[in-house]
Coordinates of C-alpha atoms in Angstrom, one line a residue:
Chain A
M23 CA -49.5 120.2 -5.7
S24 CA -52.5 119.3 -3.5
A25 CA -52.4 118.7 0.2
P26 CA -53.1 114.9 0.1
K27 CA -50.3 114.4 -2.4
L28 CA -47.9 116.4 -0.2
R29 CA -48.7 114.1 2.8
H30 CA -48.2 111.2 0.5
R31 CA -44.8 112.5 -0.4
G32 CA -43.9 112.9 3.3
A33 CA -45.0 109.3 4.0
I34 CA -42.9 108.0 1.2
L35 CA -39.9 109.8 2.3
A36 CA -40.3 108.6 5.9
L37 CA -40.7 105.0 4.8
Q38 CA -37.7 105.2 2.5
I39 CA -35.5 106.4 5.4
G40 CA -37.2 103.8 7.7
I41 CA -36.3 101.0 5.3
L42 CA -32.7 102.1 5.2
A43 CA -32.5 102.4 9.0
A44 CA -34.1 98.9 9.4
I45 CA -31.6 97.3 7.0
L46 CA -28.6 98.9 8.7
M47 CA -29.9 98.0 12.2
T48 CA -30.6 94.4 11.3
W49 CA -27.2 94.2 9.7
E50 CA -25.5 95.7 12.8
T51 CA -27.4 93.4 15.2
A52 CA -26.8 90.3 13.0
A53 CA -23.0 91.2 13.0
R54 CA -22.9 91.7 16.8
V55 CA -24.6 88.4 17.6
R56 CA -22.4 86.8 15.0
V57 CA -25.2 85.6 12.7
L58 CA -23.2 87.4 10.0
D59 CA -19.5 87.1 10.3
P60 CA -18.1 90.6 10.5
F61 CA -14.9 89.5 8.9
F62 CA -16.7 89.1 5.6
F63 CA -19.8 91.2 6.0
S64 CA -18.3 94.0 8.2
Q65 CA -20.9 96.0 10.2
P66 CA -22.4 99.4 9.6
S67 CA -21.0 101.0 12.7
L68 CA -17.5 100.0 11.6
F69 CA -17.6 100.9 7.9
L70 CA -19.6 104.1 8.4
A71 CA -17.0 105.2 11.0
R72 CA -14.3 104.3 8.5
A73 CA -16.0 106.3 5.8
F74 CA -16.3 109.2 8.2
T75 CA -12.7 109.1 9.1
W76 CA -11.7 109.1 5.4
L77 CA -14.0 112.0 4.6
T78 CA -12.9 114.1 7.5
N79 CA -9.2 113.7 7.0
S80 CA -8.2 115.7 4.0
G81 CA -4.5 114.7 4.6
P82 CA -2.9 111.7 2.8
L83 CA -4.4 108.4 4.1
L84 CA -4.5 105.9 1.4
G85 CA -1.5 105.4 -0.8
G86 CA -0.4 108.8 0.1
R87 CA -3.6 110.5 -1.1
S88 CA -6.8 111.6 0.6
I89 CA -10.1 110.0 -0.2
Y90 CA -11.1 113.2 -2.1
E91 CA -8.1 112.8 -4.4
H92 CA -9.1 109.2 -5.2
L93 CA -12.7 110.2 -5.7
L94 CA -11.6 113.0 -8.1
V95 CA -9.5 110.6 -10.1
T96 CA -12.4 108.2 -10.5
L97 CA -14.8 111.1 -11.5
V98 CA -12.4 112.5 -14.0
E99 CA -12.0 109.1 -15.6
T100 CA -15.8 108.7 -15.6
A101 CA -16.3 112.2 -17.1
G102 CA -13.6 111.4 -19.8
G103 CA -15.1 108.1 -20.8
F104 CA -18.5 109.6 -20.8
G105 CA -17.6 112.7 -22.8
L106 CA -15.6 110.8 -25.4
G107 CA -18.2 108.1 -25.7
V108 CA -21.0 110.7 -26.2
A109 CA -19.1 112.7 -28.7
F110 CA -18.0 109.8 -30.8
G111 CA -21.2 107.9 -30.4
V112 CA -23.3 110.9 -31.6
A113 CA -21.0 111.6 -34.5
A114 CA -20.9 107.9 -35.7
G115 CA -24.7 107.3 -35.0
F116 CA -25.4 110.5 -36.9
L117 CA -23.2 109.7 -39.9
L118 CA -24.4 106.1 -40.3
G119 CA -28.0 107.0 -39.6
R120 CA -27.8 109.4 -42.5
S121 CA -26.3 106.8 -44.9
E122 CA -28.1 103.6 -45.7
F123 CA -25.1 102.4 -47.6
W124 CA -22.5 102.9 -44.9
S125 CA -24.6 101.7 -42.2
R126 CA -25.0 98.4 -44.1
V127 CA -21.2 98.2 -44.7
F128 CA -20.5 98.7 -41.0
N129 CA -23.4 96.6 -39.7
P130 CA -21.5 93.3 -39.1
Y131 CA -18.6 95.1 -37.3
I132 CA -21.0 97.0 -35.1
Q133 CA -22.9 93.9 -34.2
V134 CA -19.8 92.0 -33.3
L135 CA -18.2 94.8 -31.3
N136 CA -21.4 95.3 -29.5
A137 CA -21.9 91.6 -28.7
L138 CA -18.4 91.5 -27.3
P139 CA -18.3 91.9 -23.5
R140 CA -16.1 95.0 -23.6
L141 CA -14.8 94.7 -20.2
V142 CA -12.4 92.0 -21.6
L143 CA -10.7 94.8 -23.4
A144 CA -9.5 96.2 -19.9
P145 CA -6.2 94.2 -19.9
I146 CA -5.4 95.4 -23.4
F147 CA -6.1 99.0 -22.6
V148 CA -3.8 98.6 -19.5
L149 CA -1.1 97.1 -21.7
I150 CA -1.4 99.8 -24.4
L151 CA -2.2 102.9 -22.3
G152 CA -0.5 102.0 -19.0
I153 CA -2.1 102.0 -15.5
D154 CA -2.9 105.7 -15.3
E155 CA -6.3 107.3 -16.0
R156 CA -6.1 106.8 -19.8
S157 CA -6.8 103.1 -19.8
K158 CA -9.9 103.7 -17.6
V159 CA -11.1 106.5 -19.9
A160 CA -10.7 104.1 -22.8
L161 CA -12.7 101.4 -21.0
G162 CA -15.5 103.8 -20.2
F163 CA -15.4 105.0 -23.7
T164 CA -16.0 101.6 -25.3
L165 CA -18.9 101.1 -22.9
V166 CA -20.6 104.4 -23.5
F167 CA -19.9 104.7 -27.2
F168 CA -22.2 101.8 -28.1
I169 CA -25.1 103.0 -26.0
V170 CA -24.9 106.5 -27.4
F171 CA -24.2 105.3 -30.9
F172 CA -27.3 103.0 -31.2
N173 CA -29.6 105.7 -29.7
A174 CA -28.3 108.4 -32.0
F175 CA -28.6 106.0 -34.9
R176 CA -32.2 105.3 -34.0
G177 CA -33.0 108.8 -33.3
V178 CA -31.8 109.9 -36.8
R179 CA -33.5 106.9 -38.4
E180 CA -36.9 107.2 -36.7
V181 CA -37.4 110.9 -37.0
D182 CA -41.0 111.6 -38.0
R183 CA -41.2 111.6 -41.8
H184 CA -43.8 114.5 -41.8
I185 CA -41.5 116.7 -39.7
V186 CA -38.6 116.1 -42.1
N187 CA -40.9 116.8 -45.1
N188 CA -42.2 119.9 -43.4
A189 CA -38.7 121.2 -42.7
R190 CA -37.6 120.6 -46.3
L191 CA -40.6 122.4 -47.7
L192 CA -39.9 125.3 -45.3
G193 CA -36.6 125.6 -47.1
A194 CA -34.1 123.5 -45.1
N195 CA -31.0 122.3 -46.9
E196 CA -29.2 119.1 -45.7
R197 CA -27.1 121.0 -43.1
Q198 CA -30.1 122.8 -41.8
L199 CA -32.2 119.7 -41.7
A200 CA -29.4 118.0 -39.7
W201 CA -29.3 120.9 -37.2
H202 CA -32.9 121.7 -36.8
V203 CA -34.5 118.3 -37.2
L204 CA -32.2 115.3 -37.0
L205 CA -30.0 116.3 -34.2
P206 CA -32.8 117.3 -31.8
S207 CA -34.6 114.1 -32.7
A208 CA -31.5 112.0 -32.0
M209 CA -31.0 114.1 -28.8
T210 CA -34.3 112.8 -27.2
W211 CA -33.1 109.2 -27.8
I212 CA -29.6 110.0 -26.5
L213 CA -30.9 111.7 -23.4
S214 CA -33.1 108.8 -22.6
S215 CA -29.9 106.7 -22.3
L216 CA -28.0 109.3 -20.3
H217 CA -28.5 107.6 -17.0
T218 CA -27.3 104.3 -18.5
S219 CA -24.3 105.9 -20.2
V220 CA -23.1 107.8 -17.1
G221 CA -23.5 104.5 -15.1
F222 CA -21.4 102.6 -17.7
A223 CA -18.7 105.3 -17.7
L224 CA -18.4 104.8 -13.9
V225 CA -18.3 101.1 -14.4
G226 CA -15.5 101.4 -16.8
A227 CA -13.5 103.6 -14.4
I228 CA -14.1 101.4 -11.3
V229 CA -13.4 98.1 -13.1
G230 CA -10.3 99.6 -14.8
E231 CA -9.0 100.6 -11.3
Y232 CA -9.7 97.2 -9.9
M233 CA -7.6 95.7 -12.6
A234 CA -4.5 97.9 -12.5
A235 CA -4.2 101.3 -11.0
A236 CA -2.4 103.3 -8.3
K237 CA -5.3 105.6 -7.3
G238 CA -9.1 106.0 -7.6
L239 CA -11.9 104.7 -5.6
G240 CA -11.8 101.3 -7.4
W241 CA -8.2 101.0 -6.3
V242 CA -9.1 101.9 -2.7
I243 CA -11.7 99.2 -2.6
S244 CA -9.5 96.7 -4.3
Q245 CA -6.7 97.5 -1.8
A246 CA -9.0 97.0 1.1
Q247 CA -10.1 93.7 -0.3
G248 CA -6.5 92.6 -0.7
N249 CA -5.9 93.3 3.0
F250 CA -9.0 91.4 4.1
D251 CA -10.4 94.7 5.3
S252 CA -14.1 94.3 4.7
A253 CA -14.9 97.6 6.5
G254 CA -12.7 99.4 4.0
V255 CA -14.5 97.7 1.0
F256 CA -18.0 98.8 2.4
A257 CA -16.7 102.3 3.3
G258 CA -15.4 102.7 -0.3
M259 CA -18.8 101.5 -1.6
T260 CA -20.6 103.9 0.7
I261 CA -18.7 106.8 -0.6
L262 CA -19.1 105.6 -4.2
C263 CA -22.9 105.4 -3.7
G264 CA -22.8 109.0 -2.4
A265 CA -20.9 110.1 -5.5
V266 CA -23.4 108.4 -7.7
I267 CA -26.3 110.0 -6.1
V268 CA -24.8 113.4 -6.7
I269 CA -24.0 112.5 -10.3
E270 CA -27.6 111.4 -10.8
L271 CA -28.9 114.8 -9.5
F272 CA -26.8 116.5 -12.1
V273 CA -28.0 114.1 -14.9
N274 CA -31.6 114.7 -13.9
A275 CA -31.1 118.5 -14.0
A276 CA -29.5 118.2 -17.5
E277 CA -32.3 116.0 -18.7
R278 CA -35.0 118.4 -17.5
R279 CA -33.2 121.3 -19.1
L280 CA -32.7 119.6 -22.5
V281 CA -36.1 118.0 -22.9
R282 CA -38.1 120.9 -21.6
W283 CA -40.4 120.5 -24.7
K284 CA -41.8 117.1 -23.7
Chain B
M7 CA -46.6 136.2 -57.3
A8 CA -46.2 135.4 -60.9
H9 CA -46.5 132.0 -62.4
A10 CA -48.1 130.1 -59.7
S11 CA -50.3 127.8 -61.7
I12 CA -50.4 124.1 -61.2
V13 CA -50.5 121.6 -64.1
L14 CA -50.7 117.9 -64.0
E15 CA -50.3 116.0 -67.3
N16 CA -51.1 112.4 -67.7
V17 CA -49.9 111.6 -64.2
T18 CA -49.8 108.0 -63.0
V19 CA -48.9 107.1 -59.5
D20 CA -47.7 103.6 -58.5
F21 CA -47.5 102.0 -55.0
G22 CA -45.7 98.8 -55.7
G23 CA -47.7 97.7 -58.7
Y24 CA -50.9 99.3 -57.4
H25 CA -52.0 102.2 -59.7
A26 CA -53.3 104.8 -57.3
L27 CA -53.8 107.4 -59.9
Q28 CA -54.0 106.9 -63.6
N29 CA -53.6 109.4 -66.4
L30 CA -54.7 112.3 -64.3
S31 CA -54.6 115.6 -65.9
F32 CA -55.9 118.9 -64.6
G33 CA -54.7 122.5 -64.2
V34 CA -55.4 125.1 -61.5
P35 CA -54.8 128.6 -62.7
E36 CA -53.0 131.1 -60.6
G37 CA -54.8 132.4 -57.6
Q38 CA -57.6 129.8 -57.7
F39 CA -58.7 127.9 -54.6
A40 CA -59.2 124.3 -55.8
A41 CA -60.6 121.6 -53.5
I42 CA -60.0 117.9 -54.2
V43 CA -62.6 115.5 -52.8
G44 CA -62.7 111.8 -53.2
P45 CA -63.0 108.5 -51.3
T46 CA -60.3 107.2 -49.1
G47 CA -57.4 105.7 -51.1
C48 CA -57.9 107.7 -54.3
G49 CA -54.5 109.3 -54.2
K50 CA -55.5 112.8 -53.1
T51 CA -52.5 113.2 -50.8
S52 CA -50.2 111.9 -53.7
V53 CA -51.2 114.8 -55.7
L54 CA -50.2 117.2 -53.1
N55 CA -47.0 115.4 -52.5
M56 CA -46.1 115.4 -56.2
V57 CA -46.9 119.1 -56.5
A58 CA -44.6 119.7 -53.4
G59 CA -41.9 117.5 -54.9
L60 CA -42.0 115.0 -52.1
A61 CA -43.2 112.2 -54.4
K62 CA -42.5 111.4 -58.0
A63 CA -45.0 110.4 -60.6
A64 CA -44.4 107.0 -62.2
S65 CA -45.2 108.7 -65.5
G66 CA -46.5 112.1 -66.6
Q67 CA -45.5 115.6 -65.6
V68 CA -46.2 117.9 -62.8
R69 CA -45.6 121.6 -63.4
C70 CA -45.8 124.4 -60.9
G71 CA -45.5 128.0 -62.2
G72 CA -44.5 126.7 -65.6
R73 CA -41.5 124.8 -64.2
L74 CA -41.2 121.1 -64.0
V75 CA -41.3 119.8 -60.5
D76 CA -38.6 117.3 -60.0
S77 CA -37.4 117.8 -56.4
V78 CA -38.7 119.4 -53.2
Q79 CA -39.7 122.8 -54.4
C80 CA -39.5 126.0 -52.5
S81 CA -42.5 127.9 -53.9
A82 CA -45.1 125.8 -52.1
A83 CA -46.2 125.8 -48.5
Y84 CA -47.7 122.6 -47.2
M85 CA -50.0 122.0 -44.3
F86 CA -50.0 118.3 -43.4
Q87 CA -52.8 116.2 -42.1
Q88 CA -50.6 115.0 -39.3
D89 CA -48.8 117.2 -36.8
A90 CA -45.6 118.3 -38.5
L91 CA -44.5 121.0 -36.1
L92 CA -41.0 120.6 -34.6
P93 CA -41.8 119.4 -31.1
W94 CA -38.5 120.6 -29.7
K95 CA -39.1 124.2 -30.8
T96 CA -41.4 126.7 -29.3
V97 CA -44.3 128.3 -31.1
L98 CA -42.1 131.3 -32.0
E99 CA -39.2 129.1 -33.2
N100 CA -41.6 127.0 -35.3
V101 CA -43.2 129.9 -36.9
L102 CA -39.9 131.8 -37.7
L103 CA -38.3 128.7 -39.1
G104 CA -39.4 129.3 -42.7
P105 CA -38.0 132.8 -43.1
L106 CA -34.8 131.7 -41.1
L107 CA -34.2 128.7 -43.3
R108 CA -34.6 130.9 -46.3
G109 CA -31.9 133.2 -45.2
A110 CA -33.7 136.0 -43.3
A111 CA -31.9 137.6 -40.4
R112 CA -33.0 136.1 -37.1
R113 CA -34.4 139.4 -35.8
D114 CA -36.5 140.1 -38.9
A115 CA -37.7 136.5 -38.9
E116 CA -38.7 136.9 -35.2
T117 CA -40.5 140.2 -35.8
L118 CA -42.4 138.6 -38.7
A119 CA -43.2 135.5 -36.7
R120 CA -44.6 137.5 -33.8
H121 CA -46.8 139.3 -36.2
W122 CA -48.1 136.0 -37.7
I123 CA -48.6 134.4 -34.3
A124 CA -50.8 137.3 -33.4
R125 CA -52.6 137.0 -36.8
V126 CA -53.7 133.4 -36.0
G127 CA -54.7 134.4 -32.5
L128 CA -51.9 132.8 -30.4
K129 CA -50.4 136.0 -28.9
G130 CA -49.0 135.2 -25.6
L131 CA -48.2 131.6 -26.4
E132 CA -45.0 132.3 -28.2
A133 CA -42.8 130.5 -25.6
R134 CA -45.0 127.3 -25.5
Y135 CA -44.0 124.0 -26.9
P136 CA -46.4 122.2 -29.2
A137 CA -46.9 119.5 -26.6
Q138 CA -48.4 122.2 -24.3
L139 CA -51.0 123.3 -26.9
S140 CA -54.4 122.0 -27.8
G141 CA -55.0 120.4 -31.3
G142 CA -56.7 123.5 -32.6
Q143 CA -53.8 125.7 -31.4
R144 CA -51.3 123.5 -33.0
K145 CA -53.1 123.7 -36.3
R146 CA -52.9 127.5 -35.9
V147 CA -49.2 127.3 -35.5
A148 CA -49.0 125.1 -38.5
M149 CA -51.0 127.6 -40.4
A150 CA -48.8 130.6 -39.4
Q151 CA -45.7 128.4 -40.3
A152 CA -47.1 127.7 -43.7
L153 CA -48.3 131.2 -44.5
I154 CA -45.5 133.3 -43.1
C155 CA -43.4 133.0 -46.2
G156 CA -46.1 134.3 -48.5
L157 CA -45.5 131.5 -51.0
P158 CA -47.5 131.5 -54.2
V159 CA -48.7 127.9 -53.8
L160 CA -50.5 126.6 -50.8
L161 CA -51.1 122.8 -50.4
L162 CA -53.4 121.6 -47.6
D163 CA -54.0 118.0 -46.8
E164 CA -57.2 117.6 -44.7
P165 CA -55.6 120.2 -42.4
F166 CA -58.7 120.4 -40.1
S167 CA -59.9 116.9 -40.1
A168 CA -58.8 116.1 -36.6
L169 CA -60.6 119.1 -35.1
D170 CA -64.0 119.3 -33.4
A171 CA -66.7 120.9 -35.5
Q172 CA -66.7 124.3 -33.9
T173 CA -62.9 124.8 -33.9
R174 CA -62.9 123.6 -37.5
V175 CA -65.3 126.3 -38.7
L176 CA -63.2 128.9 -36.9
M177 CA -60.1 127.6 -38.6
E178 CA -61.7 127.5 -42.0
E179 CA -62.8 131.1 -41.6
E180 CA -59.3 132.1 -40.6
L181 CA -57.8 130.3 -43.6
L182 CA -60.2 132.0 -45.9
T183 CA -59.5 135.4 -44.5
L184 CA -55.7 135.0 -44.8
W185 CA -56.0 133.5 -48.3
Q186 CA -58.2 136.3 -49.5
E187 CA -55.3 138.7 -48.5
Q188 CA -52.5 136.7 -49.9
G189 CA -54.2 135.2 -53.0
A190 CA -52.1 132.1 -53.3
T191 CA -53.0 129.2 -55.6
V192 CA -54.5 126.6 -53.3
L193 CA -54.9 122.8 -53.5
F194 CA -57.1 121.8 -50.6
V195 CA -57.6 118.1 -50.0
T196 CA -60.6 117.1 -47.9
H197 CA -63.2 114.4 -47.3
D198 CA -65.8 116.9 -46.4
L199 CA -67.9 118.1 -49.4
E200 CA -69.5 120.9 -47.3
E201 CA -66.0 122.3 -46.4
A202 CA -64.9 122.0 -50.0
I203 CA -67.8 124.0 -51.4
S204 CA -67.8 126.6 -48.8
L205 CA -64.1 127.4 -49.2
A206 CA -63.2 126.7 -52.8
D207 CA -63.7 128.2 -56.2
R208 CA -63.7 124.8 -57.7
V209 CA -64.3 121.2 -56.6
L210 CA -62.5 118.4 -58.2
I211 CA -64.0 114.9 -57.6
F212 CA -61.6 112.0 -57.9
S213 CA -63.0 108.5 -58.6
A214 CA -62.3 105.6 -56.2
G215 CA -58.9 103.9 -56.5
P216 CA -57.1 101.9 -57.8
G217 CA -56.7 103.7 -61.1
S218 CA -58.3 106.8 -59.8
R219 CA -59.0 109.6 -62.2
L220 CA -60.7 113.0 -62.3
K221 CA -64.4 112.2 -62.3
A222 CA -65.9 115.6 -62.3
D223 CA -64.9 119.2 -62.1
Y224 CA -67.4 121.8 -60.6
R225 CA -67.1 125.5 -60.4
V226 CA -68.3 127.1 -57.2
D227 CA -69.8 130.4 -58.2
L228 CA -70.6 131.6 -54.7
P229 CA -69.7 135.2 -54.2
R230 CA -66.4 136.4 -52.5
P231 CA -65.4 137.5 -50.0
R232 CA -67.1 134.6 -48.4
N233 CA -68.0 133.6 -44.9
V234 CA -67.7 129.9 -44.3
V235 CA -70.8 129.6 -42.2
E236 CA -73.0 132.0 -44.1
A237 CA -71.9 130.5 -47.5
R238 CA -73.9 127.3 -46.4
F239 CA -77.1 129.3 -46.4
I240 CA -76.7 130.9 -49.9
P241 CA -79.4 129.4 -52.1
G242 CA -77.0 128.0 -54.7
F243 CA -75.0 126.1 -52.1
M244 CA -77.5 123.3 -51.4
D245 CA -78.1 122.8 -55.1
L246 CA -74.4 122.5 -55.8
Y247 CA -74.0 120.2 -52.9
R248 CA -76.7 117.8 -54.1
R249 CA -75.3 117.7 -57.6
I250 CA -71.7 117.1 -56.5
W251 CA -72.8 114.6 -53.8
A252 CA -74.6 112.5 -56.4
D253 CA -71.2 112.1 -58.3
L254 CA -69.3 111.6 -55.1
K255 CA -71.6 109.1 -53.6
E256 CA -71.1 106.6 -56.5
E257 CA -67.4 106.7 -55.9
V258 CA -67.7 106.5 -52.1
L259 CA -69.9 103.4 -52.5
A260 CA -67.5 101.9 -55.1
S261 CA -64.6 102.4 -52.8
H262 CA -66.6 100.9 -50.0
E263 CA -67.5 97.8 -52.0
R264 CA -63.9 97.4 -53.0
S265 CA -62.5 97.6 -49.6
K266 CA -65.2 95.1 -48.4
A267 CA -64.4 92.7 -51.2
S268 CA -60.7 92.8 -50.4
A269 CA -61.2 92.4 -46.7

């Protein structure tokens, strides 16, 4: 990297931090002079302090659990929804992508299920699976599944014909073709949707916790809202943002590792 | 390397009602290097695809090594005009793929692949991905990938057409050297008459499509082993070029007229 570019980078970072600081200061000032009502909008000094208290007290605070336990619950639900969604999405996309016949048979069902705003399924999952983690995993799954499914499907369908022919002539049977050509091709599509998928798994977990739960970050935020505690809502959001940033770092690393060849 | 002859009998190829090739018959004896030259759209690539078993003839038969070709066959290596390397595999993994898929042990396949990568002059680039190579280097990988199995039939579809002139001559030279060692039966499709004559034992001229057929069949009696560049200065070369070009020119013009008329 050349020197001017490095300077550029420093400038960008400085500006990014500056913008955040400016927003927080404006917010704080506006709340203090009562342009914004702190009852609804809280103020950075209050909710950051709250988040700090939560994060530094590892003992039970909220509903008998520390913030870390709540965070862990949400992350486990996210990981569950994501993992199951990816596994089934890849499998289904792969199978239907390989079979013109079955993809036609299932096409209307997939279209309808995909068009359905799947968050409406949340109450049903709560009814069937209860208010524990399983209903959140199920919700995340329905969100992630379709994203991954469509990408795997396209990846298998749109694999370069010449690459397939080449592999066949090199001696690949159907199984080898799937392993060496179709799966990697689908992988590039799936990976391109990884960020969206992880995001949706988190949406599933948080929304599920809003609806009915006894733990998790979504529950913390929803509790705070029920108590007209706007500082608690924003503190929960701040911690959620932090968690998302960490998750994104992992996703980026995974992506770099898996598409080294690009 | 027994039975590697290629025979086409009364082959017709259809593309949705459009007869690309009509009643085409010719044979290439074992070990011969045959070049197919003809205007765009005359079905040259279709011939290779049929011999490879990737395409089916509407009527007629294609035989390879005495056996009827009715599905993708495993005795032919194919170098495509387009990039057909697996982009998610390194140079090494691409080259060892053929032996691996055919059941070789991974270690043996790898040893063989390293040898072939060195043969095509890419030593040191084993861990690169195709996207990190130049066009010429990618063609070298494709060549190693095609030749590593030592198959009796080699099909080449304008393999060097996308390369610059200098790289192209180097690659032709390389191909000729490797072929002279392996002695496979070759079908080489090209637009370039000069390339065809300097490489091949025989040049087949296809007439303009639709309904393309074999228009002329020339033997190239230039001595072997041959050097691609020097071959062009052998006295017989220009004479042959002139004769074949006279035939080819008519077809190129006919093809040109037709595409103008339909445009």
